Short mmCIF file of C-alpha atoms in Angstrom, two decimals:
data_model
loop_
_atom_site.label_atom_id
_atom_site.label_comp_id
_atom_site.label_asym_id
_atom_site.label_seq_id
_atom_site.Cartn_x
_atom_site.Cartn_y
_atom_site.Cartn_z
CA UNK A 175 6.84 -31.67 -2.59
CA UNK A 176 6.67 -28.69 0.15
CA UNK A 177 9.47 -30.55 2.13
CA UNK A 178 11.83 -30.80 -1.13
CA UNK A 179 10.73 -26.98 -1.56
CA UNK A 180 11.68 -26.02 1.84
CA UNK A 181 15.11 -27.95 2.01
CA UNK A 182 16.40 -26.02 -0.94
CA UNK A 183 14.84 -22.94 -0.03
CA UNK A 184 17.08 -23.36 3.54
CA UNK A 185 20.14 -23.67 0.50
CA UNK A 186 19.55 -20.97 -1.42
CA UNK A 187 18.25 -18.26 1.46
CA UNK A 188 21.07 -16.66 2.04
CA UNK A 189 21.86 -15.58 -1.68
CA UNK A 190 17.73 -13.97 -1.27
CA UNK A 191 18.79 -11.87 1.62
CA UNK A 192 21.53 -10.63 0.11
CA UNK A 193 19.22 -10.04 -2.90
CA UNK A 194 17.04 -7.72 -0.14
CA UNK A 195 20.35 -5.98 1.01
CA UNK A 196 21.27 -5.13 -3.01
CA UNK A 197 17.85 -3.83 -3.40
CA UNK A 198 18.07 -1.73 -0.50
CA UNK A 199 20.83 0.00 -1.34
CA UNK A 200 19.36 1.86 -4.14
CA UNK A 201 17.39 4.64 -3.44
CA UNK A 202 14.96 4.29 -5.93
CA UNK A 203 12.58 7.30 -4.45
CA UNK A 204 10.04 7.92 -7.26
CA UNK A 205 8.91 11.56 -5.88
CA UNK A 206 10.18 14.01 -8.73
CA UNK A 207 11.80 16.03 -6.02
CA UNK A 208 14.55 13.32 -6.03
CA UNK A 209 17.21 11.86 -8.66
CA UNK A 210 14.76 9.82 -11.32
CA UNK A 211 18.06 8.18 -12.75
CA UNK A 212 18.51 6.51 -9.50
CA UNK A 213 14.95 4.74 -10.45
CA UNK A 214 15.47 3.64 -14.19
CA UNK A 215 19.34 2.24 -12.30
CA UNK A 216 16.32 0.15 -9.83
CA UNK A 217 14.67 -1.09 -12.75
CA UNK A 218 18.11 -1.99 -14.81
CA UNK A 219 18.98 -4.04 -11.58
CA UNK A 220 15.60 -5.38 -11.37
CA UNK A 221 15.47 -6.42 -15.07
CA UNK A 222 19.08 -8.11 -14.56
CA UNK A 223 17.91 -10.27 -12.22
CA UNK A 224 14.73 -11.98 -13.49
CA UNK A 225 16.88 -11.96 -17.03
CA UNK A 226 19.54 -14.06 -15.07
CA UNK A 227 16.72 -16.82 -14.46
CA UNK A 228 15.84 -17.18 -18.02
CA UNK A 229 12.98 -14.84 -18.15
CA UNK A 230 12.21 -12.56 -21.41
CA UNK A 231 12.39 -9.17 -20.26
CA UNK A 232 11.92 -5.18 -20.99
CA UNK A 233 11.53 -1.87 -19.35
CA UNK A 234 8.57 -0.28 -20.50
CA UNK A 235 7.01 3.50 -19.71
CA UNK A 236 3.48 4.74 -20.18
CA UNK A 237 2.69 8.29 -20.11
CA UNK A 238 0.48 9.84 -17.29
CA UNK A 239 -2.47 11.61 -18.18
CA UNK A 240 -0.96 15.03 -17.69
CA UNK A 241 1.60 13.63 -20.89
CA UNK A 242 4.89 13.12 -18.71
CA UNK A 243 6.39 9.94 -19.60
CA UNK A 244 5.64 7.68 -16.51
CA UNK A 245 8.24 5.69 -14.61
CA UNK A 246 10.50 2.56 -15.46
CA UNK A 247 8.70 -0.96 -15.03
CA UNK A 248 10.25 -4.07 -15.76
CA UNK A 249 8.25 -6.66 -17.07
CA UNK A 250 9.56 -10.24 -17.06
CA UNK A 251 7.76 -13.39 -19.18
CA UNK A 252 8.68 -17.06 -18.89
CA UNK A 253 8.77 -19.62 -22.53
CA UNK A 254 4.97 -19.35 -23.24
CA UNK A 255 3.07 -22.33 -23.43
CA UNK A 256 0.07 -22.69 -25.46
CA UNK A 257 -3.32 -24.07 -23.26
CA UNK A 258 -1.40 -23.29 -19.67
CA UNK A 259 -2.52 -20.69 -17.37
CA UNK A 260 -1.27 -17.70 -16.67
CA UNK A 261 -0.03 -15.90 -13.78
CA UNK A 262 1.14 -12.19 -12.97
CA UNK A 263 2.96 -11.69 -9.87
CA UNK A 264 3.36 -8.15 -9.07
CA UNK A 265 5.59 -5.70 -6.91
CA UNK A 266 7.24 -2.34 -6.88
CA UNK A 267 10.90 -1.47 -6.65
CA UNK A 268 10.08 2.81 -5.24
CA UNK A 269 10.14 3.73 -2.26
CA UNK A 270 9.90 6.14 0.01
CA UNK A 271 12.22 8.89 0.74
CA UNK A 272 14.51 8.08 3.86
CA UNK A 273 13.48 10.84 5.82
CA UNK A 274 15.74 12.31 8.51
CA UNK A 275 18.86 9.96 9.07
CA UNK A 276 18.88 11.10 12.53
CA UNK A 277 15.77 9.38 13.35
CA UNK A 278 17.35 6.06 11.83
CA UNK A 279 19.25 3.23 13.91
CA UNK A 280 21.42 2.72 10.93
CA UNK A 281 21.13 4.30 7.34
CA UNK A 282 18.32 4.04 5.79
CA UNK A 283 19.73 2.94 2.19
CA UNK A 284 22.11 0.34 4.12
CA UNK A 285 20.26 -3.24 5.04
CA UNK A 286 21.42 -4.09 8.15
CA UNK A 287 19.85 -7.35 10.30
CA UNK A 288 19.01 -7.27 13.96
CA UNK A 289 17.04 -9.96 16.23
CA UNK A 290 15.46 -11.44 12.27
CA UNK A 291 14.79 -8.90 10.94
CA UNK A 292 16.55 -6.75 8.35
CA UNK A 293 16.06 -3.10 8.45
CA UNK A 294 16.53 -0.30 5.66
CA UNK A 295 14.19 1.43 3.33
CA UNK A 296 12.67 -0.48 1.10
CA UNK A 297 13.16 -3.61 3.04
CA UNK A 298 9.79 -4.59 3.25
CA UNK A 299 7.83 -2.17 1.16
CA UNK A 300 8.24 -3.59 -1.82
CA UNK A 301 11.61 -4.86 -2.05
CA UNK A 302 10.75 -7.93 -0.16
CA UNK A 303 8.08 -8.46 -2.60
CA UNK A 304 10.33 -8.46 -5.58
CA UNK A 305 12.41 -11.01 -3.41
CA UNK A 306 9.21 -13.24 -2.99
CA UNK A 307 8.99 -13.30 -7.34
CA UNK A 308 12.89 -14.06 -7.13
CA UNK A 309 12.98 -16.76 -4.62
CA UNK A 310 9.81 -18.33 -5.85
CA UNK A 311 10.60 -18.62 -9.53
CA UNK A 312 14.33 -20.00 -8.28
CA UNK A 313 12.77 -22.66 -6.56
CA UNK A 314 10.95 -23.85 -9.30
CA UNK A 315 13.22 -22.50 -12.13
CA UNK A 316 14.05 -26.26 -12.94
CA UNK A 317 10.67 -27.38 -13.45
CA UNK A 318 9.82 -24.85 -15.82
CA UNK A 319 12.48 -25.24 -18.15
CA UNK A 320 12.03 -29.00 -18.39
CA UNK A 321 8.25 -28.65 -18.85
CA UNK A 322 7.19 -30.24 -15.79
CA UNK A 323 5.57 -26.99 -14.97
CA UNK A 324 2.56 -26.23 -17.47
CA UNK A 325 2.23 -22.70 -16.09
CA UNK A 326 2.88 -19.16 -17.87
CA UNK A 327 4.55 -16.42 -15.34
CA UNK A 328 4.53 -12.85 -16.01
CA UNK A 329 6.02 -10.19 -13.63
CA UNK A 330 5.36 -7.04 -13.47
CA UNK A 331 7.34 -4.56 -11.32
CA UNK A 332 6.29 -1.02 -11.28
CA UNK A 333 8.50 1.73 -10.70
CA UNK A 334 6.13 4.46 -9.39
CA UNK A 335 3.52 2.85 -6.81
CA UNK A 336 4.93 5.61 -4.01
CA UNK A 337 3.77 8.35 -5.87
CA UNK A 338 -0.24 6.93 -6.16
CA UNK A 339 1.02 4.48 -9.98
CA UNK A 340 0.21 8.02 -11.92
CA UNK A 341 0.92 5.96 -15.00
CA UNK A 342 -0.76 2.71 -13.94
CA UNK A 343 -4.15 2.64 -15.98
CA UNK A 344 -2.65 3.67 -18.94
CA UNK A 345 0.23 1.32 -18.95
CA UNK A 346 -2.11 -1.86 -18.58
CA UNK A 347 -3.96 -0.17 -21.60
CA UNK A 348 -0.78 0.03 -23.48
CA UNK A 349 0.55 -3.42 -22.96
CA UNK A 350 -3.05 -4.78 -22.45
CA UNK A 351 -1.98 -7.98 -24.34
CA UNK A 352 1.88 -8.47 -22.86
CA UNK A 353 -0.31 -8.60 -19.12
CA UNK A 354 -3.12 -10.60 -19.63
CA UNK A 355 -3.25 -13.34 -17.23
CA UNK A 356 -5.45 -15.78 -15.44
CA UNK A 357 -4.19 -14.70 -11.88
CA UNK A 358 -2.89 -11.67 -10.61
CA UNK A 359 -0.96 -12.18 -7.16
CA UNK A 360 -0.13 -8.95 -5.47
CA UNK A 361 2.50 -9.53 -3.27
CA UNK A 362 2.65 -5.97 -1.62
CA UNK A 363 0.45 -5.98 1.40
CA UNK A 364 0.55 -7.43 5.58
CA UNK A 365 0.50 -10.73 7.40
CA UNK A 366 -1.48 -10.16 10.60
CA UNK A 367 1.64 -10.50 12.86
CA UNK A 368 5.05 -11.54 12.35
CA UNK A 369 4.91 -15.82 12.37
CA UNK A 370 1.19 -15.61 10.68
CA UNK A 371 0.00 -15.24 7.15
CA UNK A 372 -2.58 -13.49 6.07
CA UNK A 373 -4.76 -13.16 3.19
CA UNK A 374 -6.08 -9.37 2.27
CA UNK A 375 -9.29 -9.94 2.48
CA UNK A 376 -10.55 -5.98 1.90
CA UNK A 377 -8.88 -2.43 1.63
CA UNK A 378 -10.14 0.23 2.27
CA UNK A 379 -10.74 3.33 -0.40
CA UNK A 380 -9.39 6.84 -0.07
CA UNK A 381 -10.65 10.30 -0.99
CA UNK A 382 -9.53 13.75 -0.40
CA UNK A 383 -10.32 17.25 -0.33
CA UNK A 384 -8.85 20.91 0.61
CA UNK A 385 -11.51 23.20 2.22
CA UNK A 386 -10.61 26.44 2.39
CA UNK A 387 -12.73 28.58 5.36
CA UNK A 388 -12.91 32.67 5.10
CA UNK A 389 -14.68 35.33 7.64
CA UNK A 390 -13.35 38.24 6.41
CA UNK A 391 -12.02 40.19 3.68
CA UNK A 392 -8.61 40.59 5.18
CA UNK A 393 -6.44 40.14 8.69
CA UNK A 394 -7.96 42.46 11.48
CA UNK A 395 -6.62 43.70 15.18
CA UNK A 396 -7.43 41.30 17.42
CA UNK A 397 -8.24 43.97 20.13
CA UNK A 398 -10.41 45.88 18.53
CA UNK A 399 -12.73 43.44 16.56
CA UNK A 400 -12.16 40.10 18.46
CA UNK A 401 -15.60 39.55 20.04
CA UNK A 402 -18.12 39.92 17.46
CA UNK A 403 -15.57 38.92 14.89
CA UNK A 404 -14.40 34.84 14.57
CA UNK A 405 -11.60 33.86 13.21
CA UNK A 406 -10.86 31.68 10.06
CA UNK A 407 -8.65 29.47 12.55
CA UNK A 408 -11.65 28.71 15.05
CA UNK A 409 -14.29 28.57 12.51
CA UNK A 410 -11.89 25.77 10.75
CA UNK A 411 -11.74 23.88 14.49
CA UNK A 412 -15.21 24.03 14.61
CA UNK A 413 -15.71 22.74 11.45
CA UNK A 414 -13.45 19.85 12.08
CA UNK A 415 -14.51 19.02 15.44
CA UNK A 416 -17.79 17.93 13.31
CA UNK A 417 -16.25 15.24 11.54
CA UNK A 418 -16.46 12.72 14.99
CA UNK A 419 -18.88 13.13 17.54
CA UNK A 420 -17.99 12.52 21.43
CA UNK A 421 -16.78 9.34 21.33
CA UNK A 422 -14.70 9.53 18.31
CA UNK A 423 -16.89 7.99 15.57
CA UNK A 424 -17.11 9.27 11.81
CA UNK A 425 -20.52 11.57 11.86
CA UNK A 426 -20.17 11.72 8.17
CA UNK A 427 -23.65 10.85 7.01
CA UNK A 428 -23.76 8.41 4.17
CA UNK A 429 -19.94 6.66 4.44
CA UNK A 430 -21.38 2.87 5.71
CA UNK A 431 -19.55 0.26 7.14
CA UNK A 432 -19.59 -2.82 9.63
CA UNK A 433 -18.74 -2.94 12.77
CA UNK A 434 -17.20 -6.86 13.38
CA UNK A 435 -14.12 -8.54 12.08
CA UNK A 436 -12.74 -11.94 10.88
CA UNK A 437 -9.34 -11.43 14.12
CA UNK A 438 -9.45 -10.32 17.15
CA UNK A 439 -7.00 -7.35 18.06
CA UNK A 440 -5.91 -7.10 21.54
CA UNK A 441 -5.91 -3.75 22.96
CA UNK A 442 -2.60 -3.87 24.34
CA UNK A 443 -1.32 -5.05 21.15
CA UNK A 444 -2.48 -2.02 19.00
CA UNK A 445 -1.64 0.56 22.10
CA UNK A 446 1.91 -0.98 21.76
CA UNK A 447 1.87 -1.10 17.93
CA UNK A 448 0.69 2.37 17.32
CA UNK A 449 2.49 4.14 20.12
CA UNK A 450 -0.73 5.72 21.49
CA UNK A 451 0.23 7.53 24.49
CA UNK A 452 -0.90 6.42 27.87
CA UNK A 453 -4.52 7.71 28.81
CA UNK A 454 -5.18 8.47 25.07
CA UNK A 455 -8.87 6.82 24.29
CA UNK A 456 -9.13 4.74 21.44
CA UNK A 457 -11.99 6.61 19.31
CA UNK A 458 -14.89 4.26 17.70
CA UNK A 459 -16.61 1.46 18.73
CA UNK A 460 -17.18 -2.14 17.29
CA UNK A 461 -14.10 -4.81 16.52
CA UNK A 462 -10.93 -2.95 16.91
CA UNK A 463 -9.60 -4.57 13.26
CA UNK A 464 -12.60 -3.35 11.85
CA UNK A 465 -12.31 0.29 13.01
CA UNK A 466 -9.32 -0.25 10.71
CA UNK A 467 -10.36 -2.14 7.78
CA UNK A 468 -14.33 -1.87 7.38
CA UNK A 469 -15.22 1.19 9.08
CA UNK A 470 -14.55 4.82 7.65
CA UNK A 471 -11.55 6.88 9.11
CA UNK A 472 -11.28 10.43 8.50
CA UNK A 473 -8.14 12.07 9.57
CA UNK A 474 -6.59 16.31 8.98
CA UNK A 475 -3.47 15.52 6.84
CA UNK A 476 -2.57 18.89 6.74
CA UNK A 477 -3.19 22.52 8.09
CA UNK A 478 -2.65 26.14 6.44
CA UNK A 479 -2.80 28.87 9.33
CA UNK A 480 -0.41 31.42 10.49
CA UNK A 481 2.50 29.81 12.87
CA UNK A 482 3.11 30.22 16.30
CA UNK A 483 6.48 31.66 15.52
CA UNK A 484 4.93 34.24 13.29
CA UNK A 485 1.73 34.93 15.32
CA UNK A 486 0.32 38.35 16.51
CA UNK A 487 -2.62 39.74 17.61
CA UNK A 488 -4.51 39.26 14.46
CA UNK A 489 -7.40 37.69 13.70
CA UNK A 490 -6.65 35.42 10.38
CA UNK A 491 -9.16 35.82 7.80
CA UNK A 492 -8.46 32.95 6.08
CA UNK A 493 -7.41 29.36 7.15
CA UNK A 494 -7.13 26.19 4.74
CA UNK A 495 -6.80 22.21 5.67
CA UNK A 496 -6.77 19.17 3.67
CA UNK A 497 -8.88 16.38 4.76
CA UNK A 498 -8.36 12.36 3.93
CA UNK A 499 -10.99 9.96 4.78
CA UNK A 500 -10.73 6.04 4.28
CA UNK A 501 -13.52 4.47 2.50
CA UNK A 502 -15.25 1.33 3.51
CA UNK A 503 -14.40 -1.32 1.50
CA UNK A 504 -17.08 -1.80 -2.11
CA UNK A 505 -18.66 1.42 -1.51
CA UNK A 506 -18.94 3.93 -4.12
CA UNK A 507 -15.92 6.57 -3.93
CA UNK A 508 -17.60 9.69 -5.72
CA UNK A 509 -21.09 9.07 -3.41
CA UNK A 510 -18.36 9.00 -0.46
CA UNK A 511 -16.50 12.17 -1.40
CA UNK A 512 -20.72 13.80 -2.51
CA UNK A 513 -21.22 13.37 1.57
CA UNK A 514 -18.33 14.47 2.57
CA UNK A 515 -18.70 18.05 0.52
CA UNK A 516 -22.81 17.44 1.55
CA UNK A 517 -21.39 17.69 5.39
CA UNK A 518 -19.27 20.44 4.96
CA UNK A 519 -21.66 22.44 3.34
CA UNK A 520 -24.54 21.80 6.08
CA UNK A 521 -21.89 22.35 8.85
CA UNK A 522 -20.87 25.57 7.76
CA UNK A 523 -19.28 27.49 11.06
CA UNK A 524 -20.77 30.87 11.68
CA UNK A 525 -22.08 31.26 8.32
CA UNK A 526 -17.96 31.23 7.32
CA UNK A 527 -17.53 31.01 3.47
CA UNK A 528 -16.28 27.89 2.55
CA UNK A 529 -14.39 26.24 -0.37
CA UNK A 530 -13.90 22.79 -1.34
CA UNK A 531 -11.58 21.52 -3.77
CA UNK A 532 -12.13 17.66 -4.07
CA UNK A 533 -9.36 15.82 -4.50
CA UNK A 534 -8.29 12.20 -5.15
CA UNK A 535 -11.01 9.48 -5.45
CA UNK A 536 -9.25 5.94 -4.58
CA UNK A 537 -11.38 2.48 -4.83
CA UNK A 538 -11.22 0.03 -2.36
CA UNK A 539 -11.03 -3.33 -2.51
CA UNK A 540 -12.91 -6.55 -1.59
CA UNK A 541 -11.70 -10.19 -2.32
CA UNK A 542 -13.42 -12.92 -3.62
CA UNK A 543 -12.83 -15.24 -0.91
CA UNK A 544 -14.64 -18.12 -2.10
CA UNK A 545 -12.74 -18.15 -5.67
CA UNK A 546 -10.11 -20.75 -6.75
CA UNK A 547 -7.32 -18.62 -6.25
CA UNK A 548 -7.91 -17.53 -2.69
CA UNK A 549 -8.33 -21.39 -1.24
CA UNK A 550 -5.45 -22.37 -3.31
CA UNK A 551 -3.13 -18.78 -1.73
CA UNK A 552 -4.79 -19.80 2.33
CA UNK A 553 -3.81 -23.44 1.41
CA UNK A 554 -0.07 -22.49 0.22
CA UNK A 555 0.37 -20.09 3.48
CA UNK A 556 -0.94 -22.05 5.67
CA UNK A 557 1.44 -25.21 4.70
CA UNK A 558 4.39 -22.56 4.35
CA UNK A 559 4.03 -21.39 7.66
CA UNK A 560 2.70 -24.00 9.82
CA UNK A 561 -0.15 -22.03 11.21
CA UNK A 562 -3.59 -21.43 9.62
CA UNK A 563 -3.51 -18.68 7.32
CA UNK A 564 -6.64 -16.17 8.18
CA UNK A 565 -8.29 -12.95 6.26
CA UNK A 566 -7.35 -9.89 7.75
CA UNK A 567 -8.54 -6.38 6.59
CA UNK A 568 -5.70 -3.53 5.65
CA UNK A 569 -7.00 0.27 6.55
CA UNK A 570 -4.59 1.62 3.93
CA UNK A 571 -5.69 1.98 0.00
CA UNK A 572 -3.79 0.34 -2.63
CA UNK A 573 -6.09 1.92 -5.97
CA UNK A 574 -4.65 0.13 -8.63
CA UNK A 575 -6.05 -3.20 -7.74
CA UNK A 576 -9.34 -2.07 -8.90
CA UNK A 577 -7.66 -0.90 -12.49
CA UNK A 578 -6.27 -4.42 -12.41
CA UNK A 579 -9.94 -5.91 -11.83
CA UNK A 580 -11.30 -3.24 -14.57
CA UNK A 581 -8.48 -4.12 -17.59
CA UNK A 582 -8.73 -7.85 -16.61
CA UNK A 583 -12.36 -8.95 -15.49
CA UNK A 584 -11.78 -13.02 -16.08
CA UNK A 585 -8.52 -12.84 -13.76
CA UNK A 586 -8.66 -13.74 -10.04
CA UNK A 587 -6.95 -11.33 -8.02
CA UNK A 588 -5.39 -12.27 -5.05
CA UNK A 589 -3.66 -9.72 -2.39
CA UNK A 590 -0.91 -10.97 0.03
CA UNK A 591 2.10 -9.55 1.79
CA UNK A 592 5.06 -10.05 4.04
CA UNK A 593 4.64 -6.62 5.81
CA UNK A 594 3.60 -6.77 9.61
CA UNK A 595 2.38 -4.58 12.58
CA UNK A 596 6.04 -4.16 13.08
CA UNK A 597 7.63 -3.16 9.96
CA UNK A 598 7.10 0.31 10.28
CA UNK A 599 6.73 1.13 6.29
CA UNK A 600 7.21 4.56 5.17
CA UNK A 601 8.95 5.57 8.83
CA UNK A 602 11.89 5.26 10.12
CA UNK A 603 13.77 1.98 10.94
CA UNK A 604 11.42 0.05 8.07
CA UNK A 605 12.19 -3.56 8.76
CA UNK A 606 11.73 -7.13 7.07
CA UNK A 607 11.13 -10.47 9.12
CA UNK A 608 13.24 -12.56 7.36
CA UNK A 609 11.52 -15.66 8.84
CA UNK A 610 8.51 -14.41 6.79
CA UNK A 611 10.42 -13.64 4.02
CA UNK A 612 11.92 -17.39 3.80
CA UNK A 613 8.08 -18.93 4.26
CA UNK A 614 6.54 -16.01 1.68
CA UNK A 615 8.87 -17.53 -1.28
CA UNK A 616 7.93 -20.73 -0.40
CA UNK A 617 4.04 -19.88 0.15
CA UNK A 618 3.77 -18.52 -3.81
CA UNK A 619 6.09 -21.29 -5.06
CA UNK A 620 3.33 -23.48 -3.78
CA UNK A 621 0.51 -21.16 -5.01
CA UNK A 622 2.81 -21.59 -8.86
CA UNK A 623 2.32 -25.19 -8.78
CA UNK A 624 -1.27 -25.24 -7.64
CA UNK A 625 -1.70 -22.83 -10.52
CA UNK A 626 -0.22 -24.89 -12.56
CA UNK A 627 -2.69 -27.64 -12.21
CA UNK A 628 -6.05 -25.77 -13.03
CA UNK A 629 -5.61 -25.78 -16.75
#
């Protein structure tokens, strides 16, 4: 069957790039800051498309919690059949903003394809994973409509994932019924490297908070107090330098993690894949991959002080910064973000006065490796690429998945991707290998007709 799968798939390829290049050329940026018509015209185009293969399908909205009507999704539903399982397959069709042209090879709303791979915003985060649904469903769209497919496909394609899915809990609430399924397959995360699958095996949680440090009541002469007087500015530094000790690890009390992981990540590999600069230590210890995926990262996302073109000799009485750590995946995100305000507190510079605002809580995310769905997803990618398929970690935090495990608590949730160390997501020249593009649609086509068979 994979063989008959993969001949037509090498037919019909070409008409799934070009539905990556048409996707790509709509700049469906879901920050309010840009055009929001330019998203519902992503979701019409969207809803077109799985309507073309026979699908049922609508573009629904739930509001966010603030009341703001949330962003278009497009929800698509094959004939239902009574007794068969069913199957969600989700992506999202925002993205990013393009960022400075400049920085760009070519334009970042126009696909263009160099050495395999295509580039453009979008490309690979998520519009290759609405290409995945497309392709898939095509492959088997004949065996569904003559019943020799006992399976029940929803998709769901949400419209706001780059702005943190504001909308996301309360639109499974709303159309709790129209989603219900027996597998959810998120098709919006990486492969380990380009040529080799990968199942998400864990992701890591997020949490934030703005701390806000004040030594005096307001801006002084640096002259004639500096001395006995600190600075907002150093006593922030200070405070931040307590977040890693000398060799780089988190010396947050109280975050966990584990030091090993399932791959082994060459050094020169990630030097080369992160762009560290030469003579730059790599801060941690334990399995590189799991410095990334099962250990705790805590990073300074952002910095309120006065700037070097507006400096003077002043001491700055008050200095704010916003700090992001990554959770270790299945650990409690409010007992995370209760040590990192318990740290702060204790490591108080100078006696400084200092704020905390706490900010976003994100779960993380750990598979159920030894479920149904996860041999049947390693089985499919495996045969799809030729190579075993292996778990990999993903540092970043994709929250949602835990709303999905909350609304649905009988569905197996599987996470997989056709990202890679290369594809440069959210920066410039974002790229999709289209040789793991061509075995993705033919990995879940697989996956849809093992699916198929566990009524």
């Amino acid at each position: 069957m994979i063989e008959t799968l993969r001949n037509q798939l090498e037919e019909q390829f070409p008409g799934f790039v070009q539905e990556l290049v048409d996707i790509v050329g709509i700049p469906s940026v879901s920050s309010p800051s840009f055009d929001q018509e330019v998203v519902q015209r992503s979701a019409e185009h969207v809803q077109q498309r799985f309507a073309s293969l026979g699908l049922e399908t609508k573009i629904l909205r739930a509001d966010r919690d603030n009341g703001e009507p949330g962003a278009p999704a497009v929800i698509a539903k094959t004939p239902h059949i009574e007794g068969a399982p069913t199957v969600l397959l989700y992506a999202h069709h925002d993205v990013q903003p393009g960022g400075d042209p400049a920085k760009w090879t070519t334009p970042p709303f126009e696909a263009h394809i160099r050495d395999g791979r295509l580039y453009g915003r979008g490309s690979s985060d998520d519009g290759a994973g609405i290409v995945v649904h497309i392709g898939s469903l095509t492959l088997l769209k004949d065996k569904m409509e003559n019943g020799q497919l006992p399976l029940n496909v929803i998709v769901f394609i949400e419209g706001e994932e780059e702005i943190g899915s504001p909308s996301f809990n309360n639109f499974l609430t709303k159309y709790h019924d129209q989603l219900e399924a027996d597998y959810i397959v998120v098709t919006d995360s990486d492969n380990w490297k380009p040529g080799q699958p990968a199942l998400t095996s864990s992701l890591r949680g997020v949490i934030d908070a703005k701390v806000t440090v004040r030594t005096v009541d307001h801006a002084l002469h640096s002259g004639m107090w500096g001395g006995p007087v600190i600075d907002s500015i150093t006593a922030a530094a200070h405070l931040i330098s307590t977040f890693h000790d000398e060799n780089g690890e988190v010396a947050i009390e109280g975050l966990g993690g584990t030091k090993t992981a399932d791959v082994d990540y060459p050094e020169a590999d990630f030097r080369a894949e992160t762009g560290l600069l030469d003579g730059v230590q790599i801060a941690g210890s334990g399995d590189l991959a799991s410095r990334m995926w099962t250990q705790p990262a805590v990073s300074i996302i952002g910095f309120d002080a006065t700037s070097v073109a507006h400096a003077s000799n002043t001491i700055w009485p008050e200095t704010s910064f916003k700090v992001s750590c990554r959770t270790v995946p299945g650990t409690d995100g409010a007992k995370a973000m209760q040590a990192l305000v318990d740290h702060i507190e204790k490591h108080r510079p100078f006696g400084a006065v200092v704020e905390i605002e706490e900010g976003e809580i994100g779960p993380s995310y750990q598979a159920d490796l030894g479920s149904d769905a996860a041999r049947i997803a390693h089985e499919a990618l495996s045969a799809a690429w030729g190579v075993e398929s292996v778990n990999i970690g993903v540092g970043g935090s994709i929250p949602f998945i835990s709303d999905f495990q909350a609304q649905f608590p009988g569905a197996q949730v599987i996470v997989t991707g056709v990202e890679d160390p290369l594809t440069n997501a959210h920066s410039e020249d974002e790229s999709q290998d289209l040789g793991d593009l061509k075995n993705a649609i033919l990995a879940e086509a697989q996956m849809l007709l093992k699916f198929s068979e566990q009524a």
